[in-house]
PDB file of C-alpha atoms in Angstrom:
ATOM      1  CA  MET A   1      -5.422   0.498  27.184  1.00 93.00           C
ATOM      2  CA  ASN A   2      -5.064   2.211  23.827  1.00 97.00           C
ATOM      3  CA  TYR A   3      -2.864   5.223  23.113  1.00 98.00           C
ATOM      4  CA  PHE A   4      -5.753   7.680  23.164  1.00 98.00           C
ATOM      5  CA  GLU A   5      -7.000   6.473  26.521  1.00 97.00           C
ATOM      6  CA  PHE A   6      -3.491   6.611  27.882  1.00 97.00           C
ATOM      7  CA  PHE A   7      -3.461  10.372  27.296  1.00 98.00           C
ATOM      8  CA  ASP A   8      -7.136  10.890  28.257  1.00 97.00           C
ATOM      9  CA  LEU A   9      -7.921  11.920  24.708  1.00 97.00           C
ATOM     10  CA  PRO A  10     -11.066  11.030  22.782  1.00 97.00           C
ATOM     11  CA  VAL A  11     -10.444   8.417  20.063  1.00 97.00           C
ATOM     12  CA  ALA A  12     -10.403  10.631  16.970  1.00 97.00           C
ATOM     13  CA  PHE A  13      -8.474  11.484  13.818  1.00 98.00           C
ATOM     14  CA  LYS A  14      -8.154  15.065  14.944  1.00 97.00           C
ATOM     15  CA  ILE A  15      -6.796  15.573  18.428  1.00 97.00           C
ATOM     16  CA  ASP A  16      -5.916  18.342  20.825  1.00 97.00           C
ATOM     17  CA  GLU A  17      -2.194  18.484  20.079  1.00 97.00           C
ATOM     18  CA  ALA A  18      -1.360  20.779  22.986  1.00 97.00           C
ATOM     19  CA  LYS A  19      -3.034  18.392  25.393  1.00 97.00           C
ATOM     20  CA  LEU A  20      -1.151  15.462  23.894  1.00 98.00           C
ATOM     21  CA  LYS A  21       2.189  17.209  24.291  1.00 98.00           C
ATOM     22  CA  GLN A  22       1.386  18.277  27.830  1.00 98.00           C
ATOM     23  CA  GLY A  23       0.273  14.749  28.721  1.00 98.00           C
ATOM     24  CA  PHE A  24       3.436  13.292  27.254  1.00 98.00           C
ATOM     25  CA  TYR A  25       5.727  15.606  29.249  1.00 98.00           C
ATOM     26  CA  GLU A  26       3.775  15.005  32.396  1.00 97.00           C
ATOM     27  CA  ARG A  27       4.010  11.209  32.033  1.00 97.00           C
ATOM     28  CA  SER A  28       7.671  11.420  31.027  1.00 96.00           C
ATOM     29  CA  ARG A  29       8.350  12.927  34.436  1.00 96.00           C
ATOM     30  CA  ARG A  30       5.993  10.610  36.275  1.00 95.00           C
ATOM     31  CA  TYR A  31       7.517   7.469  34.713  1.00 95.00           C
ATOM     32  CA  HIS A  32      11.115   8.568  34.678  1.00 93.00           C
ATOM     33  CA  PRO A  33      13.253   5.526  35.644  1.00 89.00           C
ATOM     34  CA  ASP A  34      15.671   7.763  37.590  1.00 91.00           C
ATOM     35  CA  PHE A  35      13.017   8.384  40.244  1.00 91.00           C
ATOM     36  CA  TYR A  36      12.641   4.671  40.932  1.00 92.00           C
ATOM     37  CA  THR A  37      16.219   3.444  41.364  1.00 89.00           C
ATOM     38  CA  LEU A  38      15.534   2.480  44.980  1.00 91.00           C
ATOM     39  CA  GLU A  39      12.355   0.552  44.206  1.00 91.00           C
ATOM     40  CA  SER A  40      12.074  -3.212  43.731  1.00 93.00           C
ATOM     41  CA  ASP A  41      13.112  -4.786  40.424  1.00 93.00           C
ATOM     42  CA  GLU A  42       9.484  -5.469  39.704  1.00 94.00           C
ATOM     43  CA  LYS A  43       8.479  -1.858  40.169  1.00 94.00           C
ATOM     44  CA  GLN A  44      11.437  -0.685  38.097  1.00 94.00           C
ATOM     45  CA  ALA A  45      10.463  -3.004  35.268  1.00 94.00           C
ATOM     46  CA  GLU A  46       6.894  -1.721  35.420  1.00 95.00           C
ATOM     47  CA  ILE A  47       8.032   1.889  35.254  1.00 95.00           C
ATOM     48  CA  LEU A  48      10.325   1.138  32.344  1.00 95.00           C
ATOM     49  CA  GLU A  49       7.411  -0.435  30.517  1.00 96.00           C
ATOM     50  CA  LEU A  50       5.198   2.581  31.154  1.00 96.00           C
ATOM     51  CA  SER A  51       7.900   4.946  30.016  1.00 96.00           C
ATOM     52  CA  THR A  52       8.370   2.979  26.792  1.00 97.00           C
ATOM     53  CA  PHE A  53       4.605   2.904  26.255  1.00 97.00           C
ATOM     54  CA  ASN A  54       4.465   6.653  26.802  1.00 97.00           C
ATOM     55  CA  ASN A  55       7.101   7.222  24.137  1.00 97.00           C
ATOM     56  CA  GLU A  56       5.505   4.889  21.622  1.00 98.00           C
ATOM     57  CA  ALA A  57       2.063   6.325  22.203  1.00 98.00           C
ATOM     58  CA  TYR A  58       3.306   9.881  21.779  1.00 98.00           C
ATOM     59  CA  GLN A  59       5.342   9.137  18.640  1.00 98.00           C
ATOM     60  CA  THR A  60       2.297   7.500  17.094  1.00 98.00           C
ATOM     61  CA  LEU A  61      -0.317  10.083  17.993  1.00 98.00           C
ATOM     62  CA  THR A  62       1.752  13.154  17.273  1.00 98.00           C
ATOM     63  CA  ASP A  63       2.212  12.180  13.611  1.00 97.00           C
ATOM     64  CA  PHE A  64      -0.989  12.609  11.593  1.00 97.00           C
ATOM     65  CA  ASP A  65      -0.403   9.673   9.239  1.00 95.00           C
ATOM     66  CA  ARG A  66       0.627   7.301  11.999  1.00 97.00           C
ATOM     67  CA  ARG A  67      -2.333   8.390  14.101  1.00 98.00           C
ATOM     68  CA  VAL A  68      -4.726   7.712  11.232  1.00 97.00           C
ATOM     69  CA  ALA A  69      -3.216   4.254  10.650  1.00 96.00           C
ATOM     70  CA  TYR A  70      -3.351   3.491  14.370  1.00 97.00           C
ATOM     71  CA  LEU A  71      -6.997   4.430  14.718  1.00 97.00           C
ATOM     72  CA  LEU A  72      -7.937   2.458  11.600  1.00 96.00           C
ATOM     73  CA  ARG A  73      -6.181  -0.637  12.962  1.00 95.00           C
ATOM     74  CA  LEU A  74      -7.791  -0.100  16.346  1.00 96.00           C
ATOM     75  CA  ARG A  75     -11.210  -0.293  14.696  1.00 96.00           C
ATOM     76  CA  GLY A  76     -10.230  -3.154  12.389  1.00 93.00           C
ATOM     77  CA  ALA A  77     -10.437  -1.015   9.263  1.00 93.00           C
ATOM     78  CA  LEU A  78      -6.873  -1.505   8.026  1.00 91.00           C
ATOM     79  CA  ALA A  79      -5.680  -4.950   7.009  1.00 83.00           C
ATOM     80  CA  GLU A  80      -2.185  -6.333   7.234  1.00 75.00           C
ATOM     81  CA  GLU A  81       0.292  -5.230   4.609  1.00 66.00           C
ATOM     82  CA  GLY A  82      -0.466  -6.609   1.176  1.00 62.00           C
ATOM     83  CA  GLN A  83      -4.126  -7.254   1.949  1.00 66.00           C
ATOM     84  CA  ASN A  84      -5.482  -3.803   1.368  1.00 71.00           C
ATOM     85  CA  GLU A  85      -7.411  -3.254  -1.813  1.00 77.00           C
ATOM     86  CA  ILE A  86      -7.394   0.093  -3.473  1.00 84.00           C
ATOM     87  CA  PRO A  87      -9.877   1.482  -6.031  1.00 86.00           C
ATOM     88  CA  GLN A  88      -8.971   0.433  -9.588  1.00 88.00           C
ATOM     89  CA  ASN A  89      -9.405   3.870 -11.111  1.00 90.00           C
ATOM     90  CA  PHE A  90      -6.950   5.298  -8.609  1.00 92.00           C
ATOM     91  CA  LEU A  91      -4.426   2.564  -9.426  1.00 92.00           C
ATOM     92  CA  MET A  92      -4.804   3.428 -13.092  1.00 91.00           C
ATOM     93  CA  GLU A  93      -4.025   7.068 -12.351  1.00 92.00           C
ATOM     94  CA  MET A  94      -0.981   6.066 -10.319  1.00 92.00           C
ATOM     95  CA  MET A  95       0.196   3.906 -13.218  1.00 92.00           C
ATOM     96  CA  GLU A  96      -0.052   6.933 -15.503  1.00 92.00           C
ATOM     97  CA  LEU A  97       1.769   9.198 -13.070  1.00 92.00           C
ATOM     98  CA  ASN A  98       4.535   6.634 -12.740  1.00 92.00           C
ATOM     99  CA  GLU A  99       4.788   6.498 -16.516  1.00 90.00           C
ATOM    100  CA  VAL A 100       5.280  10.261 -16.594  1.00 91.00           C
ATOM    101  CA  LEU A 101       8.010   9.875 -13.974  1.00 91.00           C
ATOM    102  CA  MET A 102       9.743   7.338 -16.172  1.00 88.00           C
ATOM    103  CA  GLU A 103       9.570   9.674 -19.143  1.00 90.00           C
ATOM    104  CA  LEU A 104      11.097  12.437 -17.048  1.00 91.00           C
ATOM    105  CA  GLU A 105      13.894  10.154 -16.036  1.00 87.00           C
ATOM    106  CA  LEU A 106      14.704   9.289 -19.633  1.00 88.00           C
ATOM    107  CA  ASP A 107      14.333  12.774 -21.007  1.00 89.00           C
ATOM    108  CA  PHE A 108      13.703  15.659 -18.649  1.00 90.00           C
ATOM    109  CA  ASP A 109      11.167  18.174 -19.793  1.00 90.00           C
ATOM    110  CA  ALA A 110      10.319  21.199 -17.641  1.00 90.00           C
ATOM    111  CA  ALA A 111       6.742  21.496 -18.869  1.00 92.00           C
ATOM    112  CA  LEU A 112       6.053  17.812 -18.252  1.00 92.00           C
ATOM    113  CA  TYR A 113       7.586  18.103 -14.811  1.00 93.00           C
ATOM    114  CA  GLN A 114       5.335  21.047 -13.947  1.00 93.00           C
ATOM    115  CA  LYS A 115       2.331  19.120 -15.157  1.00 92.00           C
ATOM    116  CA  ALA A 116       3.230  16.133 -12.991  1.00 93.00           C
ATOM    117  CA  VAL A 117       3.687  18.344  -9.933  1.00 93.00           C
ATOM    118  CA  GLN A 118       0.281  19.915 -10.520  1.00 94.00           C
ATOM    119  CA  GLU A 119      -1.337  16.552 -11.025  1.00 93.00           C
ATOM    120  CA  LEU A 120       0.166  15.240  -7.827  1.00 94.00           C
ATOM    121  CA  GLU A 121      -1.094  18.268  -5.904  1.00 95.00           C
ATOM    122  CA  HIS A 122      -4.504  17.801  -7.428  1.00 95.00           C
ATOM    123  CA  HIS A 123      -4.612  14.155  -6.333  1.00 94.00           C
ATOM    124  CA  GLU A 124      -3.497  15.007  -2.814  1.00 94.00           C
ATOM    125  CA  LYS A 125      -6.102  17.712  -2.505  1.00 96.00           C
ATOM    126  CA  ALA A 126      -8.852  15.540  -3.948  1.00 95.00           C
ATOM    127  CA  ALA A 127      -8.005  12.599  -1.684  1.00 95.00           C
ATOM    128  CA  PHE A 128      -8.067  14.790   1.405  1.00 96.00           C
ATOM    129  CA  GLU A 129     -11.217  16.681   0.475  1.00 96.00           C
ATOM    130  CA  GLN A 130     -13.143  13.431   0.231  1.00 95.00           C
ATOM    131  CA  VAL A 131     -12.561  12.692   3.891  1.00 97.00           C
ATOM    132  CA  ALA A 132     -11.951  16.139   5.419  1.00 97.00           C
ATOM    133  CA  HIS A 133     -15.402  16.246   7.051  1.00 97.00           C
ATOM    134  CA  ILE A 134     -14.976  12.744   8.508  1.00 97.00           C
ATOM    135  CA  ILE A 135     -11.562  13.581   9.920  1.00 97.00           C
ATOM    136  CA  GLU A 136     -13.015  16.717  11.434  1.00 96.00           C
ATOM    137  CA  GLN A 137     -16.170  15.209  12.919  1.00 95.00           C
ATOM    138  CA  TYR A 138     -15.416  11.521  13.483  1.00 96.00           C
ATOM    139  CA  ASP A 139     -17.419  10.085  16.360  1.00 95.00           C
ATOM    140  CA  ASP A 140     -15.866   6.941  17.779  1.00 95.00           C
ATOM    141  CA  LYS A 141     -19.071   5.954  19.545  1.00 94.00           C
ATOM    142  CA  LYS A 142     -20.624   5.339  16.150  1.00 92.00           C
ATOM    143  CA  ALA A 143     -17.409   4.145  14.463  1.00 89.00           C
ATOM    144  CA  ASP A 144     -19.281   4.137  11.155  1.00 94.00           C
ATOM    145  CA  PRO A 145     -17.720   1.453   8.879  1.00 94.00           C
ATOM    146  CA  THR A 146     -18.385   3.509   5.730  1.00 94.00           C
ATOM    147  CA  GLU A 147     -16.553   6.467   7.218  1.00 96.00           C
ATOM    148  CA  LEU A 148     -13.683   4.286   8.374  1.00 96.00           C
ATOM    149  CA  SER A 149     -13.261   2.670   4.989  1.00 93.00           C
ATOM    150  CA  ALA A 150     -13.278   6.098   3.320  1.00 95.00           C
ATOM    151  CA  VAL A 151     -10.472   7.212   5.625  1.00 96.00           C
ATOM    152  CA  ARG A 152      -8.653   3.949   4.900  1.00 94.00           C
ATOM    153  CA  ASP A 153      -8.778   4.644   1.152  1.00 93.00           C
ATOM    154  CA  PHE A 154      -7.432   8.120   1.825  1.00 95.00           C
ATOM    155  CA  TYR A 155      -4.608   6.707   3.926  1.00 94.00           C
ATOM    156  CA  LEU A 156      -3.621   4.162   1.280  1.00 92.00           C
ATOM    157  CA  LYS A 157      -3.820   6.696  -1.535  1.00 93.00           C
ATOM    158  CA  LYS A 158      -1.515   8.919   0.440  1.00 94.00           C
ATOM    159  CA  ARG A 159       1.109   6.146   0.553  1.00 91.00           C
ATOM    160  CA  TYR A 160       1.175   6.104  -3.243  1.00 92.00           C
ATOM    161  CA  LEU A 161       1.240   9.862  -3.529  1.00 94.00           C
ATOM    162  CA  LEU A 162       4.106  10.137  -1.065  1.00 92.00           C
ATOM    163  CA  ARG A 163       6.174   7.686  -3.051  1.00 90.00           C
ATOM    164  CA  ILE A 164       5.538   9.639  -6.247  1.00 92.00           C
ATOM    165  CA  GLN A 165       6.341  12.873  -4.485  1.00 92.00           C
ATOM    166  CA  GLU A 166       9.687  11.437  -3.367  1.00 90.00           C
ATOM    167  CA  ASN A 167      10.489  10.389  -6.915  1.00 88.00           C
ATOM    168  CA  LEU A 168       9.381  13.707  -8.353  1.00 90.00           C
ATOM    169  CA  ALA A 169      11.564  15.576  -5.887  1.00 89.00           C
ATOM    170  CA  LYS A 170      14.612  14.072  -7.601  1.00 85.00           C
ATOM    171  CA  PHE A 171      13.804  16.140 -10.673  1.00 80.00           C
ATOM    172  CA  ALA A 172      13.123  19.383  -8.852  1.00 76.00           C
ATOM    173  CA  PRO A 173      15.087  22.236 -10.392  1.00 71.00           C
ATOM    174  CA  HIS A 174      18.000  23.219  -8.172  1.00 60.00           C
TER     175      HIS A 174
ATOM    176  CA  MET B   1      21.247  -9.150   1.158  1.00 58.00           C
ATOM    177  CA  ALA B   2      22.208 -11.546  -1.607  1.00 75.00           C
ATOM    178  CA  TYR B   3      19.725 -11.879  -4.440  1.00 86.00           C
ATOM    179  CA  SER B   4      19.676 -14.882  -6.729  1.00 91.00           C
ATOM    180  CA  ASP B   5      21.112 -14.699 -10.260  1.00 92.00           C
ATOM    181  CA  LYS B   6      17.693 -15.438 -11.709  1.00 92.00           C
ATOM    182  CA  LEU B   7      16.139 -12.544  -9.849  1.00 92.00           C
ATOM    183  CA  LEU B   8      18.871 -10.140 -10.931  1.00 92.00           C
ATOM    184  CA  ASP B   9      18.573 -11.343 -14.506  1.00 92.00           C
ATOM    185  CA  HIS B  10      14.802 -10.671 -14.585  1.00 93.00           C
ATOM    186  CA  PHE B  11      15.330  -7.330 -12.928  1.00 89.00           C
ATOM    187  CA  LYS B  12      18.115  -6.172 -15.244  1.00 89.00           C
ATOM    188  CA  SER B  13      16.570  -7.506 -18.432  1.00 91.00           C
ATOM    189  CA  PRO B  14      12.855  -7.891 -17.770  1.00 92.00           C
ATOM    190  CA  ARG B  15      10.922  -9.948 -20.320  1.00 93.00           C
ATOM    191  CA  ASN B  16       7.693  -8.901 -21.979  1.00 95.00           C
ATOM    192  CA  VAL B  17       7.549  -5.316 -20.805  1.00 95.00           C
ATOM    193  CA  GLY B  18       4.801  -3.448 -22.575  1.00 95.00           C
ATOM    194  CA  THR B  19       1.140  -2.994 -23.210  1.00 94.00           C
ATOM    195  CA  LEU B  20      -1.555  -4.987 -24.964  1.00 96.00           C
ATOM    196  CA  ASP B  21      -4.650  -3.299 -26.354  1.00 95.00           C
ATOM    197  CA  LYS B  22      -7.022  -3.536 -23.426  1.00 92.00           C
ATOM    198  CA  SER B  23     -10.047  -2.688 -25.554  1.00 94.00           C
ATOM    199  CA  LYS B  24      -9.649  -6.040 -27.354  1.00 95.00           C
ATOM    200  CA  LYS B  25     -12.017  -8.750 -26.246  1.00 95.00           C
ATOM    201  CA  THR B  26      -9.236 -11.334 -26.220  1.00 96.00           C
ATOM    202  CA  VAL B  27      -7.101  -9.278 -23.824  1.00 97.00           C
ATOM    203  CA  GLY B  28      -7.436  -9.447 -20.061  1.00 96.00           C
ATOM    204  CA  THR B  29      -5.880  -6.837 -17.781  1.00 96.00           C
ATOM    205  CA  GLY B  30      -4.973  -7.200 -14.134  1.00 96.00           C
ATOM    206  CA  LEU B  31      -4.059  -4.083 -12.206  1.00 95.00           C
ATOM    207  CA  VAL B  32      -2.901  -4.462  -8.622  1.00 94.00           C
ATOM    208  CA  GLY B  33      -0.993  -2.465  -6.086  1.00 92.00           C
ATOM    209  CA  ALA B  34       0.729  -2.597  -2.740  1.00 86.00           C
ATOM    210  CA  PRO B  35      -0.037   0.749  -1.143  1.00 82.00           C
ATOM    211  CA  GLU B  36       2.419   0.302   1.724  1.00 75.00           C
ATOM    212  CA  CYS B  37       5.361   0.519  -0.660  1.00 77.00           C
ATOM    213  CA  GLY B  38       3.645   2.365  -3.498  1.00 82.00           C
ATOM    214  CA  ASP B  39       4.027  -0.467  -6.012  1.00 90.00           C
ATOM    215  CA  VAL B  40       1.767  -0.689  -9.036  1.00 93.00           C
ATOM    216  CA  MET B  41       1.691  -3.716 -11.325  1.00 95.00           C
ATOM    217  CA  ARG B  42      -0.209  -4.195 -14.562  1.00 96.00           C
ATOM    218  CA  LEU B  43      -0.238  -7.609 -16.172  1.00 97.00           C
ATOM    219  CA  GLN B  44      -2.034  -8.399 -19.407  1.00 98.00           C
ATOM    220  CA  ILE B  45      -2.759 -11.613 -21.253  1.00 97.00           C
ATOM    221  CA  GLU B  46      -4.012 -12.282 -24.744  1.00 97.00           C
ATOM    222  CA  VAL B  47      -6.011 -15.467 -25.139  1.00 97.00           C
ATOM    223  CA  ASP B  48      -6.738 -17.462 -28.270  1.00 96.00           C
ATOM    224  CA  PRO B  49     -10.510 -17.950 -27.914  1.00 93.00           C
ATOM    225  CA  GLU B  50     -10.443 -21.191 -29.930  1.00 94.00           C
ATOM    226  CA  THR B  51      -7.976 -23.014 -27.734  1.00 94.00           C
ATOM    227  CA  GLN B  52      -8.244 -20.973 -24.506  1.00 94.00           C
ATOM    228  CA  THR B  53      -4.455 -20.698 -24.624  1.00 97.00           C
ATOM    229  CA  ILE B  54      -2.504 -17.634 -23.593  1.00 97.00           C
ATOM    230  CA  VAL B  55      -0.673 -16.491 -26.701  1.00 97.00           C
ATOM    231  CA  ASP B  56       0.898 -13.331 -25.324  1.00 97.00           C
ATOM    232  CA  ALA B  57       1.577 -11.686 -21.977  1.00 97.00           C
ATOM    233  CA  LYS B  58       2.921  -8.253 -21.116  1.00 97.00           C
ATOM    234  CA  PHE B  59       3.551  -6.378 -17.927  1.00 96.00           C
ATOM    235  CA  LYS B  60       4.514  -3.030 -16.572  1.00 96.00           C
ATOM    236  CA  THR B  61       5.534  -2.666 -12.951  1.00 95.00           C
ATOM    237  CA  PHE B  62       6.589   0.316 -10.937  1.00 93.00           C
ATOM    238  CA  GLY B  63       8.145  -0.937  -7.784  1.00 88.00           C
ATOM    239  CA  CYS B  64      11.132  -2.674  -6.323  1.00 87.00           C
ATOM    240  CA  GLY B  65      13.384  -5.147  -8.120  1.00 89.00           C
ATOM    241  CA  SER B  66      11.587  -8.156  -6.672  1.00 92.00           C
ATOM    242  CA  ALA B  67       8.212  -6.903  -7.882  1.00 93.00           C
ATOM    243  CA  ILE B  68       9.611  -6.350 -11.369  1.00 94.00           C
ATOM    244  CA  ALA B  69      11.287  -9.763 -11.428  1.00 95.00           C
ATOM    245  CA  SER B  70       8.138 -11.514 -10.117  1.00 95.00           C
ATOM    246  CA  SER B  71       5.944 -10.040 -12.824  1.00 96.00           C
ATOM    247  CA  SER B  72       8.552 -10.612 -15.527  1.00 96.00           C
ATOM    248  CA  LEU B  73       8.773 -14.281 -14.561  1.00 96.00           C
ATOM    249  CA  ALA B  74       4.983 -14.516 -14.419  1.00 96.00           C
ATOM    250  CA  THR B  75       4.620 -13.352 -18.031  1.00 97.00           C
ATOM    251  CA  GLU B  76       7.191 -15.925 -19.135  1.00 96.00           C
ATOM    252  CA  TRP B  77       5.274 -18.694 -17.412  1.00 97.00           C
ATOM    253  CA  LEU B  78       1.916 -17.542 -18.753  1.00 97.00           C
ATOM    254  CA  LYS B  79       2.776 -17.755 -22.430  1.00 96.00           C
ATOM    255  CA  GLY B  80       1.627 -21.040 -23.932  1.00 96.00           C
ATOM    256  CA  LYS B  81      -0.385 -22.064 -20.892  1.00 97.00           C
ATOM    257  CA  SER B  82      -4.110 -22.669 -20.974  1.00 96.00           C
ATOM    258  CA  VAL B  83      -6.245 -20.300 -18.924  1.00 96.00           C
ATOM    259  CA  ASP B  84      -7.006 -23.093 -16.473  1.00 95.00           C
ATOM    260  CA  GLU B  85      -3.325 -23.929 -16.041  1.00 95.00           C
ATOM    261  CA  ALA B  86      -2.524 -20.262 -15.518  1.00 96.00           C
ATOM    262  CA  LEU B  87      -5.027 -20.103 -12.677  1.00 95.00           C
ATOM    263  CA  THR B  88      -3.020 -22.684 -10.766  1.00 95.00           C
ATOM    264  CA  ILE B  89       0.158 -20.562 -10.699  1.00 95.00           C
ATOM    265  CA  ASP B  90       0.912 -20.057  -7.072  1.00 94.00           C
ATOM    266  CA  ASN B  91       2.977 -17.272  -5.562  1.00 95.00           C
ATOM    267  CA  MET B  92       5.184 -19.781  -3.736  1.00 96.00           C
ATOM    268  CA  ALA B  93       6.366 -21.138  -7.087  1.00 96.00           C
ATOM    269  CA  ILE B  94       7.615 -17.625  -7.894  1.00 96.00           C
ATOM    270  CA  VAL B  95       9.247 -17.366  -4.476  1.00 96.00           C
ATOM    271  CA  GLU B  96      11.120 -20.606  -5.092  1.00 96.00           C
ATOM    272  CA  GLU B  97      12.139 -19.859  -8.660  1.00 95.00           C
ATOM    273  CA  LEU B  98      13.568 -16.437  -7.772  1.00 95.00           C
ATOM    274  CA  ALA B  99      14.679 -17.384  -4.255  1.00 95.00           C
ATOM    275  CA  LEU B 100      12.873 -14.339  -2.894  1.00 94.00           C
ATOM    276  CA  PRO B 101      13.829 -13.409   0.660  1.00 92.00           C
ATOM    277  CA  PRO B 102      10.971 -13.465   3.211  1.00 91.00           C
ATOM    278  CA  VAL B 103      10.575  -9.671   3.245  1.00 88.00           C
ATOM    279  CA  LYS B 104       9.879  -9.780  -0.506  1.00 91.00           C
ATOM    280  CA  ILE B 105       7.295 -12.540  -0.549  1.00 91.00           C
ATOM    281  CA  HIS B 106       4.525  -9.953  -0.867  1.00 90.00           C
ATOM    282  CA  CYS B 107       5.911  -9.117  -4.329  1.00 91.00           C
ATOM    283  CA  SER B 108       5.121 -12.635  -5.511  1.00 94.00           C
ATOM    284  CA  VAL B 109       1.640 -12.370  -3.998  1.00 93.00           C
ATOM    285  CA  LEU B 110       1.165  -9.207  -6.014  1.00 93.00           C
ATOM    286  CA  ALA B 111       2.163 -11.080  -9.191  1.00 95.00           C
ATOM    287  CA  GLU B 112      -0.281 -13.902  -8.425  1.00 96.00           C
ATOM    288  CA  ASP B 113      -3.056 -11.384  -7.811  1.00 95.00           C
ATOM    289  CA  ALA B 114      -2.223  -9.700 -11.114  1.00 96.00           C
ATOM    290  CA  ILE B 115      -2.454 -13.027 -12.990  1.00 97.00           C
ATOM    291  CA  LYS B 116      -5.799 -13.820 -11.362  1.00 96.00           C
ATOM    292  CA  GLY B 117      -7.008 -10.287 -12.093  1.00 95.00           C
ATOM    293  CA  ALA B 118      -6.057 -10.527 -15.770  1.00 97.00           C
ATOM    294  CA  ILE B 119      -7.796 -13.888 -16.169  1.00 97.00           C
ATOM    295  CA  LYS B 120     -10.907 -12.653 -14.381  1.00 95.00           C
ATOM    296  CA  ASP B 121     -11.031  -9.592 -16.622  1.00 95.00           C
ATOM    297  CA  TYR B 122     -10.702 -11.776 -19.725  1.00 96.00           C
ATOM    298  CA  GLN B 123     -13.422 -14.133 -18.508  1.00 95.00           C
ATOM    299  CA  GLN B 124     -15.801 -11.334 -17.594  1.00 94.00           C
ATOM    300  CA  LYS B 125     -15.328  -9.716 -21.001  1.00 94.00           C
ATOM    301  CA  ASN B 126     -16.222 -12.994 -22.658  1.00 93.00           C
ATOM    302  CA  GLY B 127     -19.070 -13.991 -20.428  1.00 89.00           C
ATOM    303  CA  ILE B 128     -17.165 -16.935 -18.986  1.00 85.00           C
ATOM    304  CA  LEU B 129     -17.806 -17.510 -15.334  1.00 73.00           C
ATOM    305  CA  ALA B 130     -14.920 -19.214 -13.626  1.00 59.00           C
ATOM    306  CA  GLU B 131     -15.837 -22.269 -11.565  1.00 57.00           C
ATOM    307  CA  ALA B 132     -14.498 -20.682  -8.431  1.00 54.00           C
ATOM    308  CA  THR B 133     -16.684 -17.621  -9.001  1.00 53.00           C
ATOM    309  CA  VAL B 134     -19.752 -19.784  -9.554  1.00 54.00           C
ATOM    310  CA  ALA B 135     -19.067 -21.653  -6.341  1.00 53.00           C
ATOM    311  CA  GLU B 136     -18.676 -18.394  -4.433  1.00 55.00           C
ATOM    312  CA  GLU B 137     -21.933 -17.058  -5.791  1.00 55.00           C
ATOM    313  CA  ALA B 138     -23.737 -20.248  -4.892  1.00 56.00           C
ATOM    314  CA  LYS B 139     -22.554 -19.798  -1.327  1.00 54.00           C
ATOM    315  CA  ALA B 140     -23.712 -16.195  -1.138  1.00 50.00           C
TER     316      ALA B 140
END
């Protein structure tokens, strides 16, 4: 059973968050180990497993990025670490952004910093806009490989952008 | 975690950092990345077309110490090698030389991919089809 099925949710990038939360609380009560202390060891072990599964499933689905990665893996669209290719032109842009970061580190310049922040925002927006309609309307019955690989590119690009954002934050004016 | 002296040396004083003119026909550029950790690595070679020998190699890597050390070592190894010899450089040789811990093996894979990418770029620019590529196309 996958995490979506566990919560009776359709397999999708966009989910009913209220229903997820409700489902999680409901199962947290249902599988609470305290209610089973008089049961057999076997039953107790089973409940513990369900309660762990409930937690893992909720933690994964409640976080947008983790949910996206989970669904992509579920449909075989995300390879193991180190085996995911990313478009060359995007890599080139990331190289340039990293170079700007290095310049900032050597010699801080407010105008250059502002430019980098804007560029980062632009990249984030552009990456999301490319897949916004897929994320909104994804139909798991079709599980269109082109759509999945577009979302995969978005997910991977976001990893880069997050790292740059973290580095940029170090220079943020206090 | 204890890193080897060689690794620390390459990390603290990386060799051959820089850029070669990628518009030159004799220069091949390999650009690779590991999205999971946000690493980007660019490795460039300059080949003497007469002898098919790599006369210069430069790199620029944004990433962890192991990724920097792996690419620095790679450029050192590339210089003076023939293109064919360079193609045989295996990531495990980098792992051994730098004593990379298991969690950092992917950094050496990145360096190998960058070498292969740079050679492929050089060959494509010069209309040379690598044997491996020919074999793959024959299969397809």
